[in-house]
mmCIF file of C-alpha atoms in Angstrom:
data_model
loop_
_atom_site.group_PDB
_atom_site.id
_atom_site.type_symbol
_atom_site.label_atom_id
_atom_site.label_comp_id
_atom_site.label_asym_id
_atom_site.label_seq_id
_atom_site.Cartn_x
_atom_site.Cartn_y
_atom_site.Cartn_z
ATOM 1 C CA MET A 820 97.835 133.796 106.722
ATOM 2 C CA THR A 821 100.016 130.464 105.511
ATOM 3 C CA THR A 822 99.025 128.386 102.104
ATOM 4 C CA TYR A 823 99.253 125.197 101.458
ATOM 5 C CA VAL A 824 100.682 124.588 97.820
ATOM 6 C CA TYR A 825 99.052 121.310 96.663
ATOM 7 C CA ALA A 826 100.693 121.368 92.696
ATOM 8 C CA ILE A 827 102.331 123.647 90.122
ATOM 9 C CA ILE A 828 100.591 123.777 86.392
ATOM 10 C CA ASP A 829 100.703 126.510 83.370
ATOM 11 C CA ALA A 830 98.290 129.381 83.487
ATOM 12 C CA ALA A 831 96.233 127.403 80.477
ATOM 13 C CA HIS A 832 95.636 124.229 82.424
ATOM 14 C CA PRO A 833 91.882 123.837 83.081
ATOM 15 C CA LEU A 834 90.079 124.569 87.115
ATOM 16 C CA ARG A 835 87.655 121.795 86.991
ATOM 17 C CA LEU A 836 88.009 122.424 90.944
ATOM 18 C CA SER A 837 84.717 123.254 91.711
ATOM 19 C CA ASP A 838 83.428 120.535 93.337
ATOM 20 C CA VAL A 839 87.303 119.327 95.108
ATOM 21 C CA ALA A 840 87.846 120.010 98.657
ATOM 22 C CA GLY A 841 90.948 121.108 99.857
ATOM 23 C CA VAL A 842 92.435 120.340 103.126
ATOM 24 C CA GLY A 843 91.658 120.948 106.750
ATOM 25 C CA ASN A 844 88.536 120.398 108.420
ATOM 26 C CA PRO A 845 86.346 122.913 107.078
ATOM 27 C CA ALA A 846 88.099 121.985 104.159
ATOM 28 C CA ALA A 847 89.260 125.245 102.992
ATOM 29 C CA PRO A 848 88.606 126.743 99.585
ATOM 30 C CA LEU A 849 90.712 126.002 96.284
ATOM 31 C CA ARG A 850 92.464 129.159 95.035
ATOM 32 C CA THR A 851 94.849 130.063 92.237
ATOM 33 C CA VAL A 852 98.457 131.955 92.433
ATOM 34 C CA ARG A 853 99.002 132.526 89.373
ATOM 35 C CA THR A 854 102.257 134.571 87.230
ATOM 36 C CA LYS A 855 102.820 134.626 83.815
ATOM 37 C CA ASP A 856 102.646 131.532 82.688
ATOM 38 C CA LEU A 857 102.499 129.612 85.719
ATOM 39 C CA CYS A 858 100.167 128.551 88.239
ATOM 40 C CA ALA A 859 100.222 127.263 91.522
ATOM 41 C CA VAL A 860 96.783 125.683 92.718
ATOM 42 C CA VAL A 861 96.598 126.838 96.447
ATOM 43 C CA SER A 862 94.199 126.948 99.349
ATOM 44 C CA ASP A 863 95.071 128.045 103.341
ATOM 45 C CA ALA A 864 96.876 126.000 105.365
ATOM 46 C CA PRO A 865 94.949 124.594 108.551
ATOM 47 C CA ALA A 866 96.402 125.599 112.218
ATOM 48 C CA GLU A 867 96.873 121.856 112.675
ATOM 49 C CA LEU A 868 97.871 119.651 109.817
ATOM 50 C CA ARG A 869 98.199 116.365 110.155
ATOM 51 C CA ALA A 870 98.706 113.026 107.871
ATOM 52 C CA LYS A 871 95.126 112.168 108.049
ATOM 53 C CA ARG A 872 93.370 110.110 106.078
ATOM 54 C CA ARG A 873 91.146 113.207 105.203
ATOM 55 C CA ASP A 874 93.580 115.481 104.263
ATOM 56 C CA VAL A 875 95.507 113.612 102.451
ATOM 57 C CA ALA A 876 92.318 111.210 99.955
ATOM 58 C CA ALA A 877 91.799 115.378 99.537
ATOM 59 C CA HIS A 878 94.971 116.661 98.731
ATOM 60 C CA GLN A 879 95.735 113.606 95.945
ATOM 61 C CA ASP A 880 92.118 114.094 94.787
ATOM 62 C CA VAL A 881 92.975 117.885 93.876
ATOM 63 C CA GLN A 882 96.383 116.498 91.774
ATOM 64 C CA GLU A 883 94.114 113.182 90.585
ATOM 65 C CA ARG A 884 91.969 116.109 88.784
ATOM 66 C CA LEU A 885 94.412 117.981 87.462
ATOM 67 C CA MET A 886 96.121 115.839 85.889
ATOM 68 C CA ALA A 887 93.068 113.922 84.190
ATOM 69 C CA ASP A 888 93.513 117.675 82.345
ATOM 70 C CA GLY A 889 97.101 118.186 82.338
ATOM 71 C CA SER A 890 100.133 118.168 83.355
ATOM 72 C CA CYS A 891 101.138 119.194 86.584
ATOM 73 C CA LEU A 892 104.037 119.083 89.265
ATOM 74 C CA PRO A 893 102.062 117.571 92.182
ATOM 75 C CA MET A 894 103.614 119.138 95.647
ATOM 76 C CA ARG A 895 103.856 116.316 98.567
ATOM 77 C CA PHE A 896 101.507 116.142 101.187
ATOM 78 C CA GLY A 897 102.256 119.313 103.490
ATOM 79 C CA LEU A 898 103.905 121.580 101.728
ATOM 80 C CA ILE A 899 103.872 125.379 103.263
ATOM 81 C CA GLY A 900 104.419 129.208 102.268
ATOM 82 C CA PRO A 901 104.735 131.924 104.220
ATOM 83 C CA ASP A 902 101.820 133.588 102.656
ATOM 84 C CA ASP A 903 100.759 133.731 98.203
ATOM 85 C CA GLU A 904 102.800 136.721 96.907
ATOM 86 C CA GLN A 905 105.911 133.916 98.757
ATOM 87 C CA VAL A 906 103.915 131.412 96.480
ATOM 88 C CA ALA A 907 104.504 134.200 93.564
ATOM 89 C CA ALA A 908 107.725 134.829 94.319
ATOM 90 C CA VAL A 909 108.426 131.617 93.836
ATOM 91 C CA LEU A 910 107.288 130.740 90.366
ATOM 92 C CA GLU A 911 109.091 133.619 88.854
ATOM 93 C CA GLU A 912 112.074 132.539 90.552
ATOM 94 C CA GLN A 913 112.166 129.081 89.165
ATOM 95 C CA HIS A 914 110.070 129.024 86.208
ATOM 96 C CA ASP A 915 112.609 128.125 83.739
ATOM 97 C CA THR A 916 112.776 124.221 86.018
ATOM 98 C CA TYR A 917 109.363 124.090 86.298
ATOM 99 C CA ALA A 918 108.263 125.012 83.262
ATOM 100 C CA GLN A 919 110.751 122.924 82.315
ATOM 101 C CA ARG A 920 109.757 119.736 84.261
ATOM 102 C CA LEU A 921 106.083 119.899 83.411
ATOM 103 C CA GLY A 922 107.287 119.253 79.762
ATOM 104 C CA GLU A 923 109.018 116.345 80.954
ATOM 105 C CA LEU A 924 106.263 114.687 82.612
ATOM 106 C CA ALA A 925 103.067 116.143 79.847
ATOM 107 C CA GLY A 926 101.024 112.796 79.797
ATOM 108 C CA CYS A 927 102.660 110.886 82.235
ATOM 109 C CA ARG A 928 102.113 108.753 85.268
ATOM 110 C CA GLU A 929 104.191 107.116 88.163
ATOM 111 C CA TYR A 930 104.250 103.656 89.413
ATOM 112 C CA HIS A 931 106.687 102.421 92.410
ATOM 113 C CA LEU A 932 107.010 98.719 92.482
ATOM 114 C CA LYS A 933 108.462 97.190 95.379
ATOM 115 C CA VAL A 934 110.170 93.271 95.079
ATOM 116 C CA THR A 935 111.570 90.906 97.667
ATOM 117 C CA ARG A 936 113.079 87.550 96.898
ATOM 118 C CA ASP A 937 111.563 84.870 99.634
ATOM 119 C CA GLU A 938 114.589 84.729 102.329
ATOM 120 C CA GLU A 939 115.086 80.661 102.809
ATOM 121 C CA ASP A 940 114.441 80.089 98.747
ATOM 122 C CA LEU A 941 117.660 82.377 98.727
ATOM 123 C CA LEU A 942 120.267 80.794 101.356
ATOM 124 C CA ARG A 943 118.687 77.144 100.265
ATOM 125 C CA GLU A 944 119.942 78.461 96.500
ATOM 126 C CA ILE A 945 123.355 79.847 97.631
ATOM 127 C CA VAL A 946 124.474 77.089 100.084
ATOM 128 C CA ARG A 947 123.715 74.461 96.787
ATOM 129 C CA ASP A 948 125.080 76.348 94.234
ATOM 130 C CA ALA A 949 128.940 78.342 96.254
ATOM 131 C CA PRO A 950 131.072 75.087 97.060
ATOM 132 C CA GLU A 951 132.802 76.656 99.920
ATOM 133 C CA VAL A 952 129.526 78.061 101.140
ATOM 134 C CA ARG A 953 128.228 74.255 100.826
ATOM 135 C CA ARG A 954 132.235 73.312 102.951
ATOM 136 C CA LEU A 955 131.560 75.610 105.947
ATOM 137 C CA ASN A 956 127.894 75.241 106.042
ATOM 138 C CA ASP A 957 128.469 70.959 106.392
ATOM 139 C CA ARG A 958 130.828 72.200 108.916
ATOM 140 C CA THR A 959 129.495 74.254 111.312
ATOM 141 C CA ARG A 960 126.387 72.559 110.955
ATOM 142 C CA HIS A 961 128.313 68.633 111.858
ATOM 143 C CA ASN A 962 130.357 70.369 114.808
ATOM 144 C CA ARG A 963 131.658 73.567 116.403
ATOM 145 C CA GLY A 964 134.200 74.148 114.763
ATOM 146 C CA PRO A 965 136.472 77.012 115.034
ATOM 147 C CA ARG A 966 134.661 80.604 115.468
ATOM 148 C CA ASP A 967 136.468 81.981 112.136
ATOM 149 C CA ASP A 968 134.037 79.431 110.201
ATOM 150 C CA LYS A 969 131.098 81.055 111.809
ATOM 151 C CA LEU A 970 132.134 84.493 111.085
ATOM 152 C CA VAL A 971 133.180 83.806 107.458
ATOM 153 C CA LEU A 972 130.549 81.852 106.253
ATOM 154 C CA GLY A 973 127.755 84.389 107.537
ATOM 155 C CA GLU A 974 130.258 87.041 105.576
ATOM 156 C CA LEU A 975 130.122 84.865 102.382
ATOM 157 C CA ILE A 976 126.548 84.624 102.652
ATOM 158 C CA SER A 977 125.886 87.945 103.292
ATOM 159 C CA HIS A 978 128.377 88.927 100.001
ATOM 160 C CA GLU A 979 126.035 86.007 97.962
ATOM 161 C CA VAL A 980 122.749 87.766 99.036
ATOM 162 C CA GLN A 981 124.095 90.909 98.257
ATOM 163 C CA ALA A 982 125.603 90.424 94.268
ATOM 164 C CA ARG A 983 122.042 87.961 93.518
ATOM 165 C CA GLN A 984 119.980 89.991 93.976
ATOM 166 C CA ALA A 985 122.070 92.789 92.913
ATOM 167 C CA HIS A 986 121.977 90.764 89.924
ATOM 168 C CA ALA A 987 118.307 89.815 90.003
ATOM 169 C CA ARG A 988 118.136 94.369 90.173
ATOM 170 C CA THR A 989 119.649 94.649 86.863
ATOM 171 C CA ASP A 990 117.880 92.000 85.305
ATOM 172 C CA ILE A 991 114.098 92.591 86.286
ATOM 173 C CA LEU A 992 115.105 96.848 85.572
ATOM 174 C CA ALA A 993 116.534 95.921 81.773
ATOM 175 C CA ARG A 994 113.277 94.605 80.975
ATOM 176 C CA LEU A 995 110.675 97.099 82.617
ATOM 177 C CA ALA A 996 113.211 100.079 81.221
ATOM 178 C CA PRO A 997 111.661 100.395 77.258
ATOM 179 C CA THR A 998 108.506 100.798 78.676
ATOM 180 C CA ALA A 999 108.964 104.012 80.732
ATOM 181 C CA VAL A 1000 109.886 107.003 80.327
ATOM 182 C CA ARG A 1001 112.338 107.683 83.563
ATOM 183 C CA ILE A 1002 113.266 105.492 86.408
ATOM 184 C CA GLU A 1003 114.316 106.406 90.004
ATOM 185 C CA ASN A 1004 115.616 104.219 92.319
ATOM 186 C CA SER A 1005 115.933 103.370 95.835
ATOM 187 C CA GLU A 1006 117.932 102.275 98.482
ATOM 188 C CA PRO A 1007 116.584 98.634 98.694
ATOM 189 C CA THR A 1008 115.717 98.001 102.487
ATOM 190 C CA LYS A 1009 116.322 94.418 104.394
ATOM 191 C CA HIS A 1010 112.424 93.849 102.770
ATOM 192 C CA HIS A 1011 113.117 94.217 99.708
ATOM 193 C CA PHE A 1012 116.276 94.332 97.574
ATOM 194 C CA LEU A 1013 114.469 96.150 94.172
ATOM 195 C CA ILE A 1014 112.385 99.838 94.775
ATOM 196 C CA THR A 1015 112.020 101.434 92.106
ATOM 197 C CA SER A 1016 109.704 104.131 90.547
ATOM 198 C CA PHE A 1017 108.694 104.180 87.459
ATOM 199 C CA LEU A 1018 107.557 107.507 84.867
ATOM 200 C CA VAL A 1019 105.622 105.767 82.532
ATOM 201 C CA ALA A 1020 103.658 107.522 78.998
ATOM 202 C CA ARG A 1021 100.361 107.067 79.814
ATOM 203 C CA GLU A 1022 100.259 104.705 76.223
ATOM 204 C CA GLN A 1023 102.413 102.647 77.594
ATOM 205 C CA THR A 1024 100.623 101.856 81.187
ATOM 206 C CA ALA A 1025 98.803 99.345 79.695
ATOM 207 C CA ALA A 1026 102.152 97.961 78.322
ATOM 208 C CA PHE A 1027 104.129 98.775 81.632
ATOM 209 C CA ALA A 1028 101.814 97.052 83.636
ATOM 210 C CA GLN A 1029 101.775 93.718 81.430
ATOM 211 C CA ALA A 1030 105.345 93.634 81.892
ATOM 212 C CA VAL A 1031 105.453 93.016 85.168
ATOM 213 C CA ARG A 1032 102.839 90.653 85.434
ATOM 214 C CA THR A 1033 104.667 89.065 82.551
ATOM 215 C CA GLU A 1034 107.983 89.255 85.317
ATOM 216 C CA ALA A 1035 106.238 88.598 88.133
ATOM 217 C CA GLN A 1036 104.780 84.917 86.425
ATOM 218 C CA GLN A 1037 108.358 84.067 84.849
ATOM 219 C CA ARG A 1038 109.859 84.852 88.587
ATOM 220 C CA GLY A 1039 107.089 82.331 90.443
ATOM 221 C CA ASP A 1040 106.338 81.899 94.004
ATOM 222 C CA ARG A 1041 110.094 83.186 95.017
ATOM 223 C CA TYR A 1042 109.727 86.580 93.883
ATOM 224 C CA THR A 1043 106.649 88.944 95.557
ATOM 225 C CA PHE A 1044 105.747 92.024 93.158
ATOM 226 C CA ARG A 1045 104.044 95.187 94.359
ATOM 227 C CA LEU A 1046 103.160 97.566 92.481
ATOM 228 C CA TYR A 1047 101.586 100.473 93.224
ATOM 229 C CA GLY A 1048 99.582 103.259 90.161
ATOM 230 C CA PRO A 1049 99.349 104.810 88.993
ATOM 231 C CA LEU A 1050 100.113 107.816 91.190
ATOM 232 C CA PRO A 1051 101.452 111.637 90.922
ATOM 233 C CA PRO A 1052 104.524 111.261 89.979
ATOM 234 C CA TYR A 1053 105.632 112.483 93.330
ATOM 235 C CA SER A 1054 109.392 111.172 92.697
ATOM 236 C CA PHE A 1055 109.620 113.025 89.170
ATOM 237 C CA ALA A 1056 108.071 116.210 90.297
#
């Protein structure tokens, strides 16, 4: 039977898991795989595992219970080992790495922030503030003009969008960073110019959330801030 892994914890970590169910239908009983200093919370892996709501919730419930009592390294949904013996072998092999990371995550939670900018407002700002963009925009709007003008205009606008989003991203992160222990940035997407995970100490969570609210209020309706958390620190585990 393959082994489903929920989290890695210190061997002395409390285990209040008697009323928490594992993944699968019926739910698999939880157990531990132990080495001298570390412990993996595991269960039998279901024959067919899919990211269904019930199993994802069960996966996170186990981690939330563990995190309520101390530091844990949360594994992402769907991590399966060949068997308990192989899980124990990995705990031994990676002991120093896991122990160090547990220390770094002690008392911390993750918050995930996504920020968008109203596209039409950004384009109006660029046309207003960039003389060459404004000139080419007027020229191509009132007459067809050379095809090259439209290509140059598109390139100028793209450059301005990237530059202004980069500036806003740097500015936002500079304001939020003081309340975080660590930051992990993800690549921007078409819709979100800022996608960042923050590792925040428990005693700083209120200050961090307030800093995000303050930044969103100051930037107004032109920006949309979406904050998710507190979450298990997947991005830092």
